[in-house]
PDB file of C-alpha atoms and ligand atoms in Angstrom:
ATOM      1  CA  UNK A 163     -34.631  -6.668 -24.135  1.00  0.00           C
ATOM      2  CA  UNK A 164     -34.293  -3.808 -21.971  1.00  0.00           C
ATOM      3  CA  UNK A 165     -37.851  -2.598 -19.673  1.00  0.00           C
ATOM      4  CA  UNK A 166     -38.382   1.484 -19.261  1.00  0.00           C
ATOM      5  CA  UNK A 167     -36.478   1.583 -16.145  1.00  0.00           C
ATOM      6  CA  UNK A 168     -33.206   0.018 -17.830  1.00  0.00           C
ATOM      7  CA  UNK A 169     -33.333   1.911 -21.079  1.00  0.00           C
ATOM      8  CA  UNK A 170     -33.774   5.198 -18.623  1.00  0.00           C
ATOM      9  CA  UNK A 171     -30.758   3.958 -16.496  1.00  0.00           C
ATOM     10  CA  UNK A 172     -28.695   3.604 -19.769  1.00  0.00           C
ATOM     11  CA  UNK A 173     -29.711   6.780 -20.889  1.00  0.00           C
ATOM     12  CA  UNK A 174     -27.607   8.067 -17.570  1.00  0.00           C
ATOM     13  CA  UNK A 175     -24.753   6.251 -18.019  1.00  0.00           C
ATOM     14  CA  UNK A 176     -24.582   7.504 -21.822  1.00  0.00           C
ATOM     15  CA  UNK A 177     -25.101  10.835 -20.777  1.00  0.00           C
ATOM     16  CA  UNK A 178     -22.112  10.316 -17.967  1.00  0.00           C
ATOM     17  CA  UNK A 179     -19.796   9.054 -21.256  1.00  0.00           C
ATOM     18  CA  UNK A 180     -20.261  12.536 -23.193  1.00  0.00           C
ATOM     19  CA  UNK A 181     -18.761  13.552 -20.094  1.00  0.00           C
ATOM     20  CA  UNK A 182     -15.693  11.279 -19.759  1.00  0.00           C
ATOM     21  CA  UNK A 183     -11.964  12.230 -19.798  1.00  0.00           C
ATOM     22  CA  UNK A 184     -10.315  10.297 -21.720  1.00  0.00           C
ATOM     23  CA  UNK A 185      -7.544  11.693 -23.418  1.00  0.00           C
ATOM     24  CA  UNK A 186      -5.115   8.718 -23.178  1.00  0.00           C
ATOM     25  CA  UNK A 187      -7.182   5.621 -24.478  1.00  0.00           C
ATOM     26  CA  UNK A 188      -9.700   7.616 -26.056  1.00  0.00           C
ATOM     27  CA  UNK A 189     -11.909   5.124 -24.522  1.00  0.00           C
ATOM     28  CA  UNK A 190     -15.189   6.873 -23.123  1.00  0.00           C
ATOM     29  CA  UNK A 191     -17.226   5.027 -20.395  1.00  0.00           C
ATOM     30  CA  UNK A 192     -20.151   5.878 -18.979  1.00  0.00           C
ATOM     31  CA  UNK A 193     -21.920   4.062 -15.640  1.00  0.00           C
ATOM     32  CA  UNK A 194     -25.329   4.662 -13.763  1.00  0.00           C
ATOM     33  CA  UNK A 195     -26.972   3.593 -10.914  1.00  0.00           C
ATOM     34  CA  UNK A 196     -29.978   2.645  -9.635  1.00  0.00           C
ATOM     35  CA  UNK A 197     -30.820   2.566  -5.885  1.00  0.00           C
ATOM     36  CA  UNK A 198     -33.859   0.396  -4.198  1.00  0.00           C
ATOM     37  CA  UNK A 199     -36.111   3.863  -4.100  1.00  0.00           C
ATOM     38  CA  UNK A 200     -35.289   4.986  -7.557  1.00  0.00           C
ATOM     39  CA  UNK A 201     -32.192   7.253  -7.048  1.00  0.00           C
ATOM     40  CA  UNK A 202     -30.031   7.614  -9.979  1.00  0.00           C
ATOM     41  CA  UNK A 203     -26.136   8.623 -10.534  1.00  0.00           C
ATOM     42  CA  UNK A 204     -24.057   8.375 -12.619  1.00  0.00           C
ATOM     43  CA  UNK A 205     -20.325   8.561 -13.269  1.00  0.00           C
ATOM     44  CA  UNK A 206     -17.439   8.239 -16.150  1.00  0.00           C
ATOM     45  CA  UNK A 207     -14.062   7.396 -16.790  1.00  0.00           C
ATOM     46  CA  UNK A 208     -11.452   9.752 -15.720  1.00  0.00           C
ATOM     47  CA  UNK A 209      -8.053   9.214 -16.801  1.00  0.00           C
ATOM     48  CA  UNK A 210      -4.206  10.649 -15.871  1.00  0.00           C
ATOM     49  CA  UNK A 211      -0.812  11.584 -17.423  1.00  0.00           C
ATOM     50  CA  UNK A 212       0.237   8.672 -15.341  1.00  0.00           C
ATOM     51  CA  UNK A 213      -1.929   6.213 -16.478  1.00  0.00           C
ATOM     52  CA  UNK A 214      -1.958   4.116 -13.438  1.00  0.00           C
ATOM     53  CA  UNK A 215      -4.018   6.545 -11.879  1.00  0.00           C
ATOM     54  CA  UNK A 216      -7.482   6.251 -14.377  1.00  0.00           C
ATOM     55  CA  UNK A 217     -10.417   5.848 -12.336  1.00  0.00           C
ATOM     56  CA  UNK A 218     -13.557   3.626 -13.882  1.00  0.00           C
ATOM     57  CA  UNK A 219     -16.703   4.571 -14.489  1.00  0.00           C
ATOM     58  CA  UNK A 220     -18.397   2.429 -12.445  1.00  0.00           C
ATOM     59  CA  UNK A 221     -16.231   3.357  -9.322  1.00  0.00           C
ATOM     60  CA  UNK A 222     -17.119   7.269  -9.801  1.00  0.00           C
ATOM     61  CA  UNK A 223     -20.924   6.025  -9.981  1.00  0.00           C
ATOM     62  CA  UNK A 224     -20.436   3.830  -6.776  1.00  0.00           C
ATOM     63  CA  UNK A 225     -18.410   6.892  -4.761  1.00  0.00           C
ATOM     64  CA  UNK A 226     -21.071   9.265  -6.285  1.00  0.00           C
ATOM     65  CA  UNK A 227     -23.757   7.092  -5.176  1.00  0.00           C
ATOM     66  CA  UNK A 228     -22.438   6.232  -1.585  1.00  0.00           C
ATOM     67  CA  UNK A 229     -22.054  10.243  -0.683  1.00  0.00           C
ATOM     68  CA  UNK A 230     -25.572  10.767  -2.175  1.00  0.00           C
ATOM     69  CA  UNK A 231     -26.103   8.338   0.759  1.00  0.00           C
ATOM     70  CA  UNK A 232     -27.236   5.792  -1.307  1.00  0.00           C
ATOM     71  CA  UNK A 233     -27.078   2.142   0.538  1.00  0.00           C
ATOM     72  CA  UNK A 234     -28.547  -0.612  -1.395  1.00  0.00           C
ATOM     73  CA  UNK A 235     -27.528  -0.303  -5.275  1.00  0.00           C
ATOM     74  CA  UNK A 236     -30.564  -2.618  -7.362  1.00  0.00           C
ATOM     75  CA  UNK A 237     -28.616  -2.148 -10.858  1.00  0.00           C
ATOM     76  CA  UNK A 238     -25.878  -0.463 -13.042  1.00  0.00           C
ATOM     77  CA  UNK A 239     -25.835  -0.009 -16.777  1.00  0.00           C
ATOM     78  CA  UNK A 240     -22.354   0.683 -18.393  1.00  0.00           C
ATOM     79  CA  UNK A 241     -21.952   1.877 -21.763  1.00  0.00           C
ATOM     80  CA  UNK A 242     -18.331   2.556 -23.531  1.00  0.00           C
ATOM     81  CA  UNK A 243     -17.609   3.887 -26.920  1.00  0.00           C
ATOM     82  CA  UNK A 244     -17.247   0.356 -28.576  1.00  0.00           C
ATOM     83  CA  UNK A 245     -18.402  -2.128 -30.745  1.00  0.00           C
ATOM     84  CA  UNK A 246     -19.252  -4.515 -28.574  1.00  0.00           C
ATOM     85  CA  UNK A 247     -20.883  -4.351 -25.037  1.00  0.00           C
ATOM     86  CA  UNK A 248     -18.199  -3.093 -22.338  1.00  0.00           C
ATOM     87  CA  UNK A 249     -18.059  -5.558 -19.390  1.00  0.00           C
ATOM     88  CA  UNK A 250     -16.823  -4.213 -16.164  1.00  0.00           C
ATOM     89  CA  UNK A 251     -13.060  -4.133 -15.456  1.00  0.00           C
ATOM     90  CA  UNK A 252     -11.930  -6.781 -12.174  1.00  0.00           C
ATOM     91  CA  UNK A 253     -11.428  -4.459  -9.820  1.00  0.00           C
ATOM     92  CA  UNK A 254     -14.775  -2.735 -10.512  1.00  0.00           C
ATOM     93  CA  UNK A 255     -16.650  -5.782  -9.957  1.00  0.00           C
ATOM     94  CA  UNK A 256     -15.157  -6.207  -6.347  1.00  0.00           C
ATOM     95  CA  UNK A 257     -16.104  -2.755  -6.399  1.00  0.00           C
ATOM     96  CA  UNK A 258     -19.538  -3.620  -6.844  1.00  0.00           C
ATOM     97  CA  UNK A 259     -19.305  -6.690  -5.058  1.00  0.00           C
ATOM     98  CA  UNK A 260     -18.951  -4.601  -2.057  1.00  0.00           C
ATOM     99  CA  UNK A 261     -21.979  -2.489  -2.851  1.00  0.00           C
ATOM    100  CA  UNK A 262     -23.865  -5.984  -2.879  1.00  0.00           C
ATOM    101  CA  UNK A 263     -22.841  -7.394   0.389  1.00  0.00           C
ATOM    102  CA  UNK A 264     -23.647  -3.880   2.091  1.00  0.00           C
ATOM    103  CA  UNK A 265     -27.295  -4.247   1.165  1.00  0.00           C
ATOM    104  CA  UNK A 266     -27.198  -8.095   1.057  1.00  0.00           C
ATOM    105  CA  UNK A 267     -28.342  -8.282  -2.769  1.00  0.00           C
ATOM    106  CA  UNK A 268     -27.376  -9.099  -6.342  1.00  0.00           C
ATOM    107  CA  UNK A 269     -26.472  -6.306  -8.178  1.00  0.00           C
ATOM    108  CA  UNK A 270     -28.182  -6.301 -12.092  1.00  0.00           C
ATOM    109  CA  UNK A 271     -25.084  -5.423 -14.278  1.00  0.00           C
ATOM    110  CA  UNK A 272     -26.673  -3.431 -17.892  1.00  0.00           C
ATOM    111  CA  UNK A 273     -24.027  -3.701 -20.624  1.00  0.00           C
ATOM    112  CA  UNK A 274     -24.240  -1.849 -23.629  1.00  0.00           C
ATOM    113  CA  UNK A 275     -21.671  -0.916 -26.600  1.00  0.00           C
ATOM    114  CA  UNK A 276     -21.584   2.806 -27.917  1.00  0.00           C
ATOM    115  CA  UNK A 277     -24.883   2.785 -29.831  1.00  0.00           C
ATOM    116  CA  UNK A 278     -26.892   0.420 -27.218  1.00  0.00           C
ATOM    117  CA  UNK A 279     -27.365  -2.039 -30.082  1.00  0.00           C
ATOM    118  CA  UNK A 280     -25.343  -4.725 -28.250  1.00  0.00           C
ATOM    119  CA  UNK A 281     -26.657  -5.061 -24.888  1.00  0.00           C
ATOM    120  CA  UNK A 282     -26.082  -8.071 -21.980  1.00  0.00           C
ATOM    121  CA  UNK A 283     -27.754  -7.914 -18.817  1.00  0.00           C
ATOM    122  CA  UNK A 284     -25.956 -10.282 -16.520  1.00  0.00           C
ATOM    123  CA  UNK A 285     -26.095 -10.321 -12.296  1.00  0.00           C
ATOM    124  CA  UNK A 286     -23.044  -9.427 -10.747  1.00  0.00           C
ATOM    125  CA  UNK A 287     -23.042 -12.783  -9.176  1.00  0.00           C
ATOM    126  CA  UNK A 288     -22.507 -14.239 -12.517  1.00  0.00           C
ATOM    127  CA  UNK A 289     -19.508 -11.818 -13.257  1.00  0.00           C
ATOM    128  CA  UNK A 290     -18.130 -12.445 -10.125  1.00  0.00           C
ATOM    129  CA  UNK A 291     -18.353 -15.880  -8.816  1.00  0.00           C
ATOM    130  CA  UNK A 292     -16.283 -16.417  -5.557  1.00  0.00           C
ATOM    131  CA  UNK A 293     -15.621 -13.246  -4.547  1.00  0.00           C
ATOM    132  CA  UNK A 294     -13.332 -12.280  -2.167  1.00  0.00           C
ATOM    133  CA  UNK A 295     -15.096 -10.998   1.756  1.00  0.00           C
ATOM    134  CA  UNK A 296     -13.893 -11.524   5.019  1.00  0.00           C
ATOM    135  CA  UNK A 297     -17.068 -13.541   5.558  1.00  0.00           C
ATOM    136  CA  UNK A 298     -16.446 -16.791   3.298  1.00  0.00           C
ATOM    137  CA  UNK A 299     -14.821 -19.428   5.013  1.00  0.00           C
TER     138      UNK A 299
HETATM  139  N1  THU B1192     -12.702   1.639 -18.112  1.00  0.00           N
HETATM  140  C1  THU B1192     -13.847   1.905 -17.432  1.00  0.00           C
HETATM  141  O1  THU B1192     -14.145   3.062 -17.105  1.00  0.00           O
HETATM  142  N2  THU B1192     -14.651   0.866 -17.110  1.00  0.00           N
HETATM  143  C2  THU B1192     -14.438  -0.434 -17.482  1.00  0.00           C
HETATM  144  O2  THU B1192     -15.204  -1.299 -17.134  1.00  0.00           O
HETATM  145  C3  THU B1192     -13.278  -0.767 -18.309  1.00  0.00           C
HETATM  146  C4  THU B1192     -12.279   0.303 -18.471  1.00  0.00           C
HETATM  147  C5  THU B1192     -11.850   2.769 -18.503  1.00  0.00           C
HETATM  148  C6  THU B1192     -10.553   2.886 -17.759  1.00  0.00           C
HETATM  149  C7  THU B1192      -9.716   3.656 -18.768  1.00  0.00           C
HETATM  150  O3  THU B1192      -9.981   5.042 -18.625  1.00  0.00           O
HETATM  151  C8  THU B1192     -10.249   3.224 -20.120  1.00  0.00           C
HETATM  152  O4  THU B1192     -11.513   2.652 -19.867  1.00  0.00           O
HETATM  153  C9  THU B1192      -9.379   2.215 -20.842  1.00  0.00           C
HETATM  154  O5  THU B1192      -9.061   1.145 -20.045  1.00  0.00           O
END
């Protein structure tokens, strides 16, 4: 299901998850991402006493990846400690819609539960259908 350069990219993100902070939910996630010449970074959850202020794992990958100066994102594989495949959160996929506009592409969204037994591979076009940007009329 998954080609060498997605299993490798999951690999990240799982490695990112050891790494989470978590303490509240005791949900781990773990995100990586792939730019157009092969960069990869990753990035997990990191919660707060005042829960409000838990940042996603896909939103440390995306800051992470913008100050590595990363501009066009190809893909992101997520992985959280579940049974099923963890599918990004709404504000994460504006997130990521973002990241697509900036380098005018689809962004490939890797899904994967805690064992990466369960995996979806969806575009984030498909996630996020009508997204909000100041450029739709
Ligand atoms: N979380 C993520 O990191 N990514 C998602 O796509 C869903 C939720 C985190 C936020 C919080 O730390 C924990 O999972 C439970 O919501």
């Amino acid at each position: 299901m998954l080609n060498e350069r997605e299993e490798k990219l999951l690999e990240e993100a799982e490695h990112a998850m050891d790494r989470s902070y978590a303490p509240y939910s005791q949900f781990r996630v773990g995100a990586a991402v792939l730019s157009s010449d092969g960069r990869v970074v990753n990035g997990a959850n990191y919660e707060n006493a005042s829960y409000g202020c838990a940042i996603c794992a896909e939103r440390v990958a995306i800051t992470r990846a913008n100050v590595e100066g990363i501009k066009d994102v190809v893909s992101i594989a997520i992985i959280g400690s579940s049974d099923a495949p963890v599918t990004p959160c709404g504000a994460c996929r504006q997130v990521l819609f973002e990241a697509s506009s900036r380098c005018n592409r689809d962004i490939e969204v890797i899904m994967s539960n805690s064992n990466r037994q369960k995996i979806r591979k969806m575009m984030l076009s498909e996630l996020l259908p009508f997204a909000f940007s100041f450029e739709r009329k």
